[in-house]
Structures are given as structure tokens and as C-alpha cells.
mmCIF file of C-alpha atoms and ligand atoms in Angstrom:
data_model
loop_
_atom_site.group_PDB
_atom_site.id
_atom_site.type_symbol
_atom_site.label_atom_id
_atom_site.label_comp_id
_atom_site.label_asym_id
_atom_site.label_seq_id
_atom_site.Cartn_x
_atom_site.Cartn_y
_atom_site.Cartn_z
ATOM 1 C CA UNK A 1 0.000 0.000 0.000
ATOM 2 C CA UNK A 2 1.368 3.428 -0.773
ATOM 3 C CA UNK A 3 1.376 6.268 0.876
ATOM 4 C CA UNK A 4 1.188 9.854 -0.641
ATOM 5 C CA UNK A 5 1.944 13.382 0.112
ATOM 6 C CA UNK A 6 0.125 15.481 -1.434
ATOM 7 C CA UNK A 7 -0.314 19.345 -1.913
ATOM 8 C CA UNK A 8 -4.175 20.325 -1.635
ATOM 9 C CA UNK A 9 -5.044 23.285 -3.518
ATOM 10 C CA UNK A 10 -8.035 25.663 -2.383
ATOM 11 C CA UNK A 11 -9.585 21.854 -1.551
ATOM 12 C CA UNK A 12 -10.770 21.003 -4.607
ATOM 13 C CA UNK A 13 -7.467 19.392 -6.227
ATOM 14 C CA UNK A 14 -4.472 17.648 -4.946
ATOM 15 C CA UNK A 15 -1.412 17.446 -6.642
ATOM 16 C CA UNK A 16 0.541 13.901 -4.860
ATOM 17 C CA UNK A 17 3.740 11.977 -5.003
ATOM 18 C CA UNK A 18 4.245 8.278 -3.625
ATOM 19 C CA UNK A 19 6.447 8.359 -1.567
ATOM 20 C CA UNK A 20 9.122 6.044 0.247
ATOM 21 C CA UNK A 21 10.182 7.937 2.675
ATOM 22 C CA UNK A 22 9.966 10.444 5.247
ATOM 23 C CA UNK A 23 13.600 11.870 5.803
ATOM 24 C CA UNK A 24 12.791 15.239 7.206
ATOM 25 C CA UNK A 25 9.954 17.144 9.083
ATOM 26 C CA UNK A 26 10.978 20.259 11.228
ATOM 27 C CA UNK A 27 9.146 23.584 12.225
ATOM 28 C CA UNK A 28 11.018 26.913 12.443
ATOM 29 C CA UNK A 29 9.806 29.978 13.873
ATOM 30 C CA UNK A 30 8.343 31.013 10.538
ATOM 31 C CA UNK A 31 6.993 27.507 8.198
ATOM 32 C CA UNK A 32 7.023 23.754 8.725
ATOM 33 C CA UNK A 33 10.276 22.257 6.499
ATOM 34 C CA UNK A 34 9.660 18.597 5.062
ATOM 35 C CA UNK A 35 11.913 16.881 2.823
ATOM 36 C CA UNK A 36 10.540 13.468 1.078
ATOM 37 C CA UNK A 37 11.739 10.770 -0.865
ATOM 38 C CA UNK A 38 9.592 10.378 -3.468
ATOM 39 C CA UNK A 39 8.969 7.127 -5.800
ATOM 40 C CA UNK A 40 8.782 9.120 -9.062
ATOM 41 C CA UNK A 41 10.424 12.403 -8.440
ATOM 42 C CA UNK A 42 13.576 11.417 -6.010
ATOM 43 C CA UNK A 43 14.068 13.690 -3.146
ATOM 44 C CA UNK A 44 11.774 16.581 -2.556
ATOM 45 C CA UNK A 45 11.418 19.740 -0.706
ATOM 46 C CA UNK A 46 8.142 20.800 1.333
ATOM 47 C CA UNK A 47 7.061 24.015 3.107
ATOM 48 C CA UNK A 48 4.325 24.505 4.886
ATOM 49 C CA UNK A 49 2.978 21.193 2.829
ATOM 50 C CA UNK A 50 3.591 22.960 -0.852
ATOM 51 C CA UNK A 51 6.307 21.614 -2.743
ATOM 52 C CA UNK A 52 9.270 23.391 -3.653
ATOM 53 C CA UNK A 53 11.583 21.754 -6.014
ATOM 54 C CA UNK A 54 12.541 17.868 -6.398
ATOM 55 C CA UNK A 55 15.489 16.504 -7.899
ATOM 56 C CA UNK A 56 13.394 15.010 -11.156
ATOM 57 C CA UNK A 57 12.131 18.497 -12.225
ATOM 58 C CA UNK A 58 13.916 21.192 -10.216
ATOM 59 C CA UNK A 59 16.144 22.705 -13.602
ATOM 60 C CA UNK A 60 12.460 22.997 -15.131
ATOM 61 C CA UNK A 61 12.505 25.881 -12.443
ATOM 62 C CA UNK A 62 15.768 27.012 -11.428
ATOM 63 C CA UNK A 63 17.369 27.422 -15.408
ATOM 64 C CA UNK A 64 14.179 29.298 -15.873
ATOM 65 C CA UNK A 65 14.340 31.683 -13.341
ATOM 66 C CA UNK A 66 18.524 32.564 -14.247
ATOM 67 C CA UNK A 67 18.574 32.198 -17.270
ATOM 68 C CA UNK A 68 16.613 34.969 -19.331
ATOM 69 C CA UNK A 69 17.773 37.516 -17.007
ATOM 70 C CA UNK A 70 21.973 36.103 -16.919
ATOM 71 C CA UNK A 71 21.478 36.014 -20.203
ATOM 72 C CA UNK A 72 20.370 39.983 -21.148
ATOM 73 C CA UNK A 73 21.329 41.845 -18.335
ATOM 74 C CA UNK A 74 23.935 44.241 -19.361
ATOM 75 C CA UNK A 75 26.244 43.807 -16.216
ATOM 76 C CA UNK A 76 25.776 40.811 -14.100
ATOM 77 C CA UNK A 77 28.686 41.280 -11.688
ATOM 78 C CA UNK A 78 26.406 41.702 -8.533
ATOM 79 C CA UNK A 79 23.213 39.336 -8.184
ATOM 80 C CA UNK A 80 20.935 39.177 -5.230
ATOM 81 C CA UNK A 81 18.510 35.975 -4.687
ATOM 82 C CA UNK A 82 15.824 36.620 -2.141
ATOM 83 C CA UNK A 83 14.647 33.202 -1.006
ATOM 84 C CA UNK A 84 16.216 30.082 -2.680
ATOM 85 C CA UNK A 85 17.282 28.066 0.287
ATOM 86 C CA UNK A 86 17.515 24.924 -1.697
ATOM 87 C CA UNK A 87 20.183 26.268 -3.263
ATOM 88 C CA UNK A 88 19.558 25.511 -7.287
ATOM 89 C CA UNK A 89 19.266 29.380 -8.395
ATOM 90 C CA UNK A 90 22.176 30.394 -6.754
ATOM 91 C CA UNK A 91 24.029 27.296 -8.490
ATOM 92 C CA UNK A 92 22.417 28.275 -11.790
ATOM 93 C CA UNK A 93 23.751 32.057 -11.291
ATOM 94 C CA UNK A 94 27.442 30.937 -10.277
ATOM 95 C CA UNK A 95 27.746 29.486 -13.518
ATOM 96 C CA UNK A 96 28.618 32.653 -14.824
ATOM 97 C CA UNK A 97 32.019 33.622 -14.686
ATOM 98 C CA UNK A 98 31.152 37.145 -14.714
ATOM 99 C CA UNK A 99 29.441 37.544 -11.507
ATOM 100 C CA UNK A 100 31.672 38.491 -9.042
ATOM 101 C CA UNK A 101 29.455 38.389 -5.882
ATOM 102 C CA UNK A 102 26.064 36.839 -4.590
ATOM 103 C CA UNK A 103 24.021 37.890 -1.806
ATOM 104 C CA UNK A 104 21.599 35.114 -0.989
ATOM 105 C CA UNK A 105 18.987 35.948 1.408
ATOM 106 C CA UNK A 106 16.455 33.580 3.333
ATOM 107 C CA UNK A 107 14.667 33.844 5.697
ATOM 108 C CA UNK A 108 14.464 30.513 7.044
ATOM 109 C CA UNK A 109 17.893 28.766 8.235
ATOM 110 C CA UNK A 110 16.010 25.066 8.314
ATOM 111 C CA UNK A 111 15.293 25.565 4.386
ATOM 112 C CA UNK A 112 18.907 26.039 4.450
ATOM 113 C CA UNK A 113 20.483 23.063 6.511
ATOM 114 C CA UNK A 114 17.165 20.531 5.280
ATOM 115 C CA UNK A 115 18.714 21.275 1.867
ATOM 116 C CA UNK A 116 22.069 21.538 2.746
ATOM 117 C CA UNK A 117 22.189 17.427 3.919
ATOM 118 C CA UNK A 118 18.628 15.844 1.812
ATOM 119 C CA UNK A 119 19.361 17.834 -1.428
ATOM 120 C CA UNK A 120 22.959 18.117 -1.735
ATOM 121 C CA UNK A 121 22.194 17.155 -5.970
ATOM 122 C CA UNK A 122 20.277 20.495 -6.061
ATOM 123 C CA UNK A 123 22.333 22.885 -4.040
ATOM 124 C CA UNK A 124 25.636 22.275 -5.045
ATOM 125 C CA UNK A 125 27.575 25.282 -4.851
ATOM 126 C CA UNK A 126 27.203 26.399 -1.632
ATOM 127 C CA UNK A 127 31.098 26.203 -1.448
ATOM 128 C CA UNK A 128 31.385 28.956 -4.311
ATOM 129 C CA UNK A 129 33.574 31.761 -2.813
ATOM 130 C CA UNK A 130 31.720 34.361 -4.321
ATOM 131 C CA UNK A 131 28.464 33.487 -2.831
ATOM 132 C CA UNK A 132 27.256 35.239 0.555
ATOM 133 C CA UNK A 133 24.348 33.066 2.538
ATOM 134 C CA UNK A 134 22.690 35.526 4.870
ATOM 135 C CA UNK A 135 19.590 34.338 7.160
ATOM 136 C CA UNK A 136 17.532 37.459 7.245
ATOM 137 C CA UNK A 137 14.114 38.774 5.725
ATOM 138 C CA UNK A 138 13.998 39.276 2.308
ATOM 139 C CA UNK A 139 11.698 42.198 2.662
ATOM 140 C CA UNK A 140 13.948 44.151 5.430
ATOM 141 C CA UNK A 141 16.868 43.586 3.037
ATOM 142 C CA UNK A 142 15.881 45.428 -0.203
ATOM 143 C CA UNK A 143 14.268 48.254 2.390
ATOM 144 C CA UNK A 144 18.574 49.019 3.129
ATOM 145 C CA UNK A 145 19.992 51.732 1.824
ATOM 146 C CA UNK A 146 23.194 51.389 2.285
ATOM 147 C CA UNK A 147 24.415 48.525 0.316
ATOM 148 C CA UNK A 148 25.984 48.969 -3.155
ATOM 149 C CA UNK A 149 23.130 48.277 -6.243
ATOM 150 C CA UNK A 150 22.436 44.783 -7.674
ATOM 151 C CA UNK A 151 23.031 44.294 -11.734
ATOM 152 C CA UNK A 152 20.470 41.320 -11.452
ATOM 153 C CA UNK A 153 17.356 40.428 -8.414
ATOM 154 C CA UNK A 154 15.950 37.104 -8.440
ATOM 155 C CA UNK A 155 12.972 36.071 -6.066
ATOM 156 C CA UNK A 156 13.120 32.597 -5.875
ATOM 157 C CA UNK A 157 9.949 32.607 -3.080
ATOM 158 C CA UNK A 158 7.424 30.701 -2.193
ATOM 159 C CA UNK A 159 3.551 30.628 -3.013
ATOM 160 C CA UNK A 160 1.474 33.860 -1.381
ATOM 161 C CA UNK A 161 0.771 32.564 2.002
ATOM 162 C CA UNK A 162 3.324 32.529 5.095
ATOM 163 C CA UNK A 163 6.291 34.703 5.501
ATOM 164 C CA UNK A 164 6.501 34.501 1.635
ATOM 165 C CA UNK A 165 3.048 36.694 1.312
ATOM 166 C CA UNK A 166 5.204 40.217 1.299
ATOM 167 C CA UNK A 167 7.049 39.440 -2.048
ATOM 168 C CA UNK A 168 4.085 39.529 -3.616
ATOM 169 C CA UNK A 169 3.535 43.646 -2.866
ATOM 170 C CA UNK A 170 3.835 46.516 -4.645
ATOM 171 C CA UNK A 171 5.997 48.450 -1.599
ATOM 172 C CA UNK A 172 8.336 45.250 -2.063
ATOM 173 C CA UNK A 173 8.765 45.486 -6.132
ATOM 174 C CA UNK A 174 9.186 49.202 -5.501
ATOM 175 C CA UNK A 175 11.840 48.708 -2.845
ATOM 176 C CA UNK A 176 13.669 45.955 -4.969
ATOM 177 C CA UNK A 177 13.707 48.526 -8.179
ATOM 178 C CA UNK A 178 15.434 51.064 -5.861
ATOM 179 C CA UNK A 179 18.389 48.181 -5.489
ATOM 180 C CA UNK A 180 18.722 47.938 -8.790
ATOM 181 C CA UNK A 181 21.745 49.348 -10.716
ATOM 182 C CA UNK A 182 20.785 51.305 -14.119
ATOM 183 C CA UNK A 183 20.251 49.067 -16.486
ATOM 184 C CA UNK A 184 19.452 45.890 -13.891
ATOM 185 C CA UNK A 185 17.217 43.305 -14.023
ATOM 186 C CA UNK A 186 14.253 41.646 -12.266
ATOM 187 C CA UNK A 187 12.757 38.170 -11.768
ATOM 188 C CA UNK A 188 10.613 36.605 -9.930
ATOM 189 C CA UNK A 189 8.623 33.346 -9.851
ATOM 190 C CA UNK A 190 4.951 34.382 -10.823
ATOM 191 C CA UNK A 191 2.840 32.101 -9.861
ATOM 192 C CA UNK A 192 0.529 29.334 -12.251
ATOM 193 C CA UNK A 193 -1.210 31.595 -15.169
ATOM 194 C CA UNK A 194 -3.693 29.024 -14.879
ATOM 195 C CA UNK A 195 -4.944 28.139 -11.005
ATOM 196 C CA UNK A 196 -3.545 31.414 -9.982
ATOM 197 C CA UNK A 197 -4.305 33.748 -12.746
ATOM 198 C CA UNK A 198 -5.317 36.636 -10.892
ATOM 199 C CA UNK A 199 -2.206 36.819 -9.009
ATOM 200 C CA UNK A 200 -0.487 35.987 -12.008
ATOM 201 C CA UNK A 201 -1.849 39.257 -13.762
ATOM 202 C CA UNK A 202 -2.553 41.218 -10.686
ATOM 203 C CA UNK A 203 1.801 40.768 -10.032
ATOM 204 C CA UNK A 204 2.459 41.972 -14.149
ATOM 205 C CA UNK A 205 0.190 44.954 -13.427
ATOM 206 C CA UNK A 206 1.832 45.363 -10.230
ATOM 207 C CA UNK A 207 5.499 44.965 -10.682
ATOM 208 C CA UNK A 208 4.985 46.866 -14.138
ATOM 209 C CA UNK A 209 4.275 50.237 -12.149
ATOM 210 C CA UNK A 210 7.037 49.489 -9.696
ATOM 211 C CA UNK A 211 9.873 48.788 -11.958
ATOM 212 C CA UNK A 212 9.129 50.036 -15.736
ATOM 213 C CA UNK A 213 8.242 47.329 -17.692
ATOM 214 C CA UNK A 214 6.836 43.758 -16.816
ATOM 215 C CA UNK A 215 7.155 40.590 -18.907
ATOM 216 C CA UNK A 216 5.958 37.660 -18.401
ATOM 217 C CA UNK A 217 7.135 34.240 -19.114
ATOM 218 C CA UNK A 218 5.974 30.779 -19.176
ATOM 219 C CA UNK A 219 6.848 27.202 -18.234
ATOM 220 C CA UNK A 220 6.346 23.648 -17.296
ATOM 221 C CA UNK A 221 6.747 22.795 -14.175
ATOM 222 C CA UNK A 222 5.837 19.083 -12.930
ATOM 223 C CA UNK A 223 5.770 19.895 -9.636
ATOM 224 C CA UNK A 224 3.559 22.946 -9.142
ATOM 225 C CA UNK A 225 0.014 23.123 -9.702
ATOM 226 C CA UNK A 226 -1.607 22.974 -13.118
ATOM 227 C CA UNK A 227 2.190 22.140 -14.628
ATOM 228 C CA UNK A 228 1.993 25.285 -16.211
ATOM 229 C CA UNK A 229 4.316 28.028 -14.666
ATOM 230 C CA UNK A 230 5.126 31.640 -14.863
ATOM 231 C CA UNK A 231 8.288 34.407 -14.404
ATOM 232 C CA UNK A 232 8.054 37.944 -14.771
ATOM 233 C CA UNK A 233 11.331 40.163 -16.010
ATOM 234 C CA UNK A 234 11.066 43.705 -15.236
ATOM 235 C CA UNK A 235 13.232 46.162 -15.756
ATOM 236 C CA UNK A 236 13.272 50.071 -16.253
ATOM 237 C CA UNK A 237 14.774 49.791 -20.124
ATOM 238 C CA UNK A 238 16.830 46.124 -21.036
ATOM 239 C CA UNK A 239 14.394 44.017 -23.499
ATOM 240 C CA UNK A 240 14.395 40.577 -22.522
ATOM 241 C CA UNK A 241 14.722 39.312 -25.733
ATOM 242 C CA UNK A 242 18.294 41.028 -26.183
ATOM 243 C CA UNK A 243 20.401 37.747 -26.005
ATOM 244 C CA UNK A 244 24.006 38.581 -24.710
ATOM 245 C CA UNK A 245 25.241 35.883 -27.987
ATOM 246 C CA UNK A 246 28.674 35.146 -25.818
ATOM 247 C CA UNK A 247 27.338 34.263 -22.557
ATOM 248 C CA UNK A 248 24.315 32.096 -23.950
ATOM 249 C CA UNK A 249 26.988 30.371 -25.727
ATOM 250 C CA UNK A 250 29.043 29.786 -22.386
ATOM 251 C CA UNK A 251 26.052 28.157 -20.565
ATOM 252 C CA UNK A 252 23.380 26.864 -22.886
ATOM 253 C CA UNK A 253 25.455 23.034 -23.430
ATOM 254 C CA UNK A 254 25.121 22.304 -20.305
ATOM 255 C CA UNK A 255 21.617 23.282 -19.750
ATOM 256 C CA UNK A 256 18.901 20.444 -19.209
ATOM 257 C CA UNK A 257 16.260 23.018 -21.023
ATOM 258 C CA UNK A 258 17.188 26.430 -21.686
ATOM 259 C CA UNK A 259 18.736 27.066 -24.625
ATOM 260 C CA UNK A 260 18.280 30.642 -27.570
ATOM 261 C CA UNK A 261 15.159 28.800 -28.929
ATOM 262 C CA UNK A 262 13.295 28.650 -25.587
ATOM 263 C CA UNK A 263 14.192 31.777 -24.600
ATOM 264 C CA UNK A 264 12.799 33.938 -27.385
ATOM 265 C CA UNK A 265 9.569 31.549 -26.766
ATOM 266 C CA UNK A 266 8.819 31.319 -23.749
ATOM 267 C CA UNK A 267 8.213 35.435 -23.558
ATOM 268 C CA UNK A 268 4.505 34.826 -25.730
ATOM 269 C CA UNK A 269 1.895 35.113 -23.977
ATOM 270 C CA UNK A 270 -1.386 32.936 -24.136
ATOM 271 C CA UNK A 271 -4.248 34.991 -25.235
ATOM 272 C CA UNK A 272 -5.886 34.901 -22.518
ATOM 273 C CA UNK A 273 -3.378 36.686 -20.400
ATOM 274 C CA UNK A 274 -2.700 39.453 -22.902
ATOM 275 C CA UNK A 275 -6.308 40.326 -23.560
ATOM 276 C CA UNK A 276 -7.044 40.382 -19.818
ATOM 277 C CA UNK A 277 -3.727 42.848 -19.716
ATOM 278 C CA UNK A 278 -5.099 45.422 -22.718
ATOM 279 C CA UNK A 279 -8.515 45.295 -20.253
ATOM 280 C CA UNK A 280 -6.396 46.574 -17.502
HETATM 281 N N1 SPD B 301 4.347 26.510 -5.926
HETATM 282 C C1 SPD B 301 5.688 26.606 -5.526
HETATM 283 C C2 SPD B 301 6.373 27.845 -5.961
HETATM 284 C C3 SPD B 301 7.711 27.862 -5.354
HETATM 285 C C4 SPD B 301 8.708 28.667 -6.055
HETATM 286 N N2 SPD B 301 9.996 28.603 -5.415
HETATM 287 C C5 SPD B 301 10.481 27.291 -5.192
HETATM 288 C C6 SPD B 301 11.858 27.268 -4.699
HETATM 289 C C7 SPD B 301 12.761 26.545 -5.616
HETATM 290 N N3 SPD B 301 14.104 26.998 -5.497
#
């Protein structure tokens, strides 16, 4: 007899993994932290009972949420990933030989350490000189003043509920564009266009007045509800179709999916999405 974990959305659908074992369950101060082995998905990463990332479909995510904006951004010498505590963006970002320095900022050390000894396939450049782990709020951080600007922001955070629900506000975007150098770049994880369309559009709108210009782009994701999934890349004036040709050529070998072909693709929008945007 199997047993299942699954991830009940708004309890009308659950989205479930067999699995074999149980090889973490913890609860910090701010979420509970479960990591699972899974029969069909290998090792996975739960908070607050909503999966994360597992090792079968975790690039599906993590190239997506680097890539386009590694990939454009005119400087990409200082990055900043707000959440992440698996540790698969930050390995995606330190692929780059031209970022000099990452400030990686969760808010929950157990997302950290779970990761750190379950997932070691995901997060596996931890070791990476140039990367800075700090265990501190996300939201207080890109409030500061006095640190130097980021080239490239990536929030790699969870779904709207929890300590995650403040990434999803305007005050936040606006705060994060203030931390961006010139010509920098942001993404963030946006959320399925399908089960969660109105956050979907209601983030475009949002992060659109905050930063300049919002894009949205789309995904599978096994993992996440409805499969389908969604990024947004904002910045004040860099076009996210702008390919930088030499350092897509110094990643896109190794990539599981990302490559120039995806890229330019995955920026049209179903037309669903852009009529409800020319409504708004
Ligand atoms: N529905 C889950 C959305 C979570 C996005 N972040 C996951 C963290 C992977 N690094």
C-alpha cells in the first residue's frame, strides 16, 4: 500500500507523489520544512505542505528563473537571490564567470540546513567563494539603503501565504527597483497563469508600475500546480529578448532546457493573459 503526500489546492485538487520515505519534518519559527523521498520524483522539498523543487524536475525551475535575465542583463557582476534556500538558483547564477558576488537571502535557516544534507544534488555550490548566505528577511533587506546596487534580483519565493506573502507587494517590487543598478534586471517566480491567474496578472500589473516594464514568461513545471508556470522580467529599459550571444553560448550546453530557442519563446503570452492585460 502506498502512501502519498500530497499538496491540496483551495480543496478542490491535490497534486501527490508516492512516496518512500519520510527523511525530514521540522518547524522553524516562521513555516514547517519537510523533505521526502519520493517514488517518481527522487528527493523533494516541502514548506508549509507545498512543494518546492525535487530533484526530477527542479532545472524545469531554477534554469528558468537565471537564465533569461543572466542572459540579457547588461552587467551581471552583482546578483541578489531573495529566497532560494535549496540552493539551485544560486548554483544556476554561479555558472557565470562574470558575476563576481552573490548575496543570498532567506529567511528561514532550516530551508537552508534541510537542503544543505537531503538535497545536496540540487544545491551544489554552496562552497562557491563568491556566494554570501545571509539568514535574514527578504523584505527588510531590499528596504537598506546602504548597500551597493544589484546588476540582477531574483525572487526565488514561495507561493502567497506565510512569511513569503510580502514578495508579492507593490511596496516590495518598488523597494527591490530602488536596489537595482541602471540598467538591472528583475525576476521573480509568478505564480501558475492558470490556477492562480489573478495573481499571475494582478503581479504583471503590479510589478509593471514598480519597476518600468513587466514581462511575463511561461513554463512547465511538474511539480507545481496545473504544470503550467510563470516568471516575470522587469526592468526600467533592457528588453528581454536582447540575447548577450557570448554568454548564452558559455552556458546553454550544459543546460537540461534552456537554450536561444526557448528563450525567445517562452516570452509569448497565451491569449488569454494578454487580452485580460489590454482590459487593464
Ligand atoms: N508553488 C511553488 C512555488 C515555489 C517557487 N519557489 C520554489 C523554490 C525553488 N528553489
Amino acid at each position: 500500500m502506498s502512501i502519498w503526500c500530497d499538496e491540496v489546492f483551495e480543496e478542490k485538487i491535490r497534486f501527490g507523489l508516492s512516496i518512500k520515505q519520510t527523511l525530514f519534518v521540522g518547524h522553524s519559527e516562521f513555516q514547517k520544512v519537510s523533505v521526502v523521498d519520493t517514488e517518481a520524483f527522487g528527493r523533494a522539498l516541502l514548506i508549509d505542505d507545498l512543494w518546492m523543487t525535487s530533484e526530477y524536475d527542479e532545472k524545469l525551475y531554477h534554469e528558468m528563473i537565471v537564465h533569461p535575465a543572466l542572459c540579457t542583463a547588461p552587467r551581471i557582476a552583482r546578483v541578489l537571490v531573495i529566497g532560494g534556500g535549496d540552493g539551485g538558483t544560486v548554483r544556476e547564477v554561479l555558472r557565470y564567470p562574470e558575476v563576481e558576488h552573490v548575496d543570498m537571502v532567506e529567511i528561514d535557516a532550516m530551508v537552508i540546513e534541510a537542503s544543505k544534507q537531503f538535497l545536496p544534488s540540487i544545491g551544489t555550490a554552496w562552497n562557491d567563494p563568491r556566494l554570501k548566505v545571509h539568514v535574514a528577511d527578504g523584505l527588510a533587506w531590499v528596504a537598506r539603503e546602504d548597500l551597493p546596487k544589484y546588476d540582477v534580483i531574483l525572487v526565488d519565493g514561495s507561493d502567497p501565504v506565510g512569511p513569503a506573502t510580502g514578495l508579492f507587494n507593490e511596496d516590495f517590487y518598488r523597494n527591490c527597483a530602488a536596489r537595482l543598478s541602471e540598467q538591472g534586471v528583475l525576476v521573480t517566480q509568478a505564480e501558475s497563469p492558470l490556477l492562480h491567474r489573478e495573481v499571475h496578472l494582478d503581479m504583471i500589473r503590479t510589478i509593471g508600475r514598480a519597476v518600468g516594464h513587466a514581462h511575463p514568461y511561461y513554463g512547465p513545471v511538474v511539480l507545481y500546480p496545473s504544470g503550467a508556470w510563470s516568471w516575470i522580467y522587469a526592468s526600467s529599459c533592457v528588453a528581454p529578448k536582447d540575447i548577450i550571444d557570448t554568454r548564452l553560448a558559455y552556458i546553454e550546453e550544459d543546460c537540461f532546457i534552456y537554450n536561444r530557442e526557448l528563450h525567445l519563446g517562452c516570452f509569448a503570452q497565451p491569449n488569454h493573459i494578454r487580452k485580460a492585460l489590454r482590459r487593464s
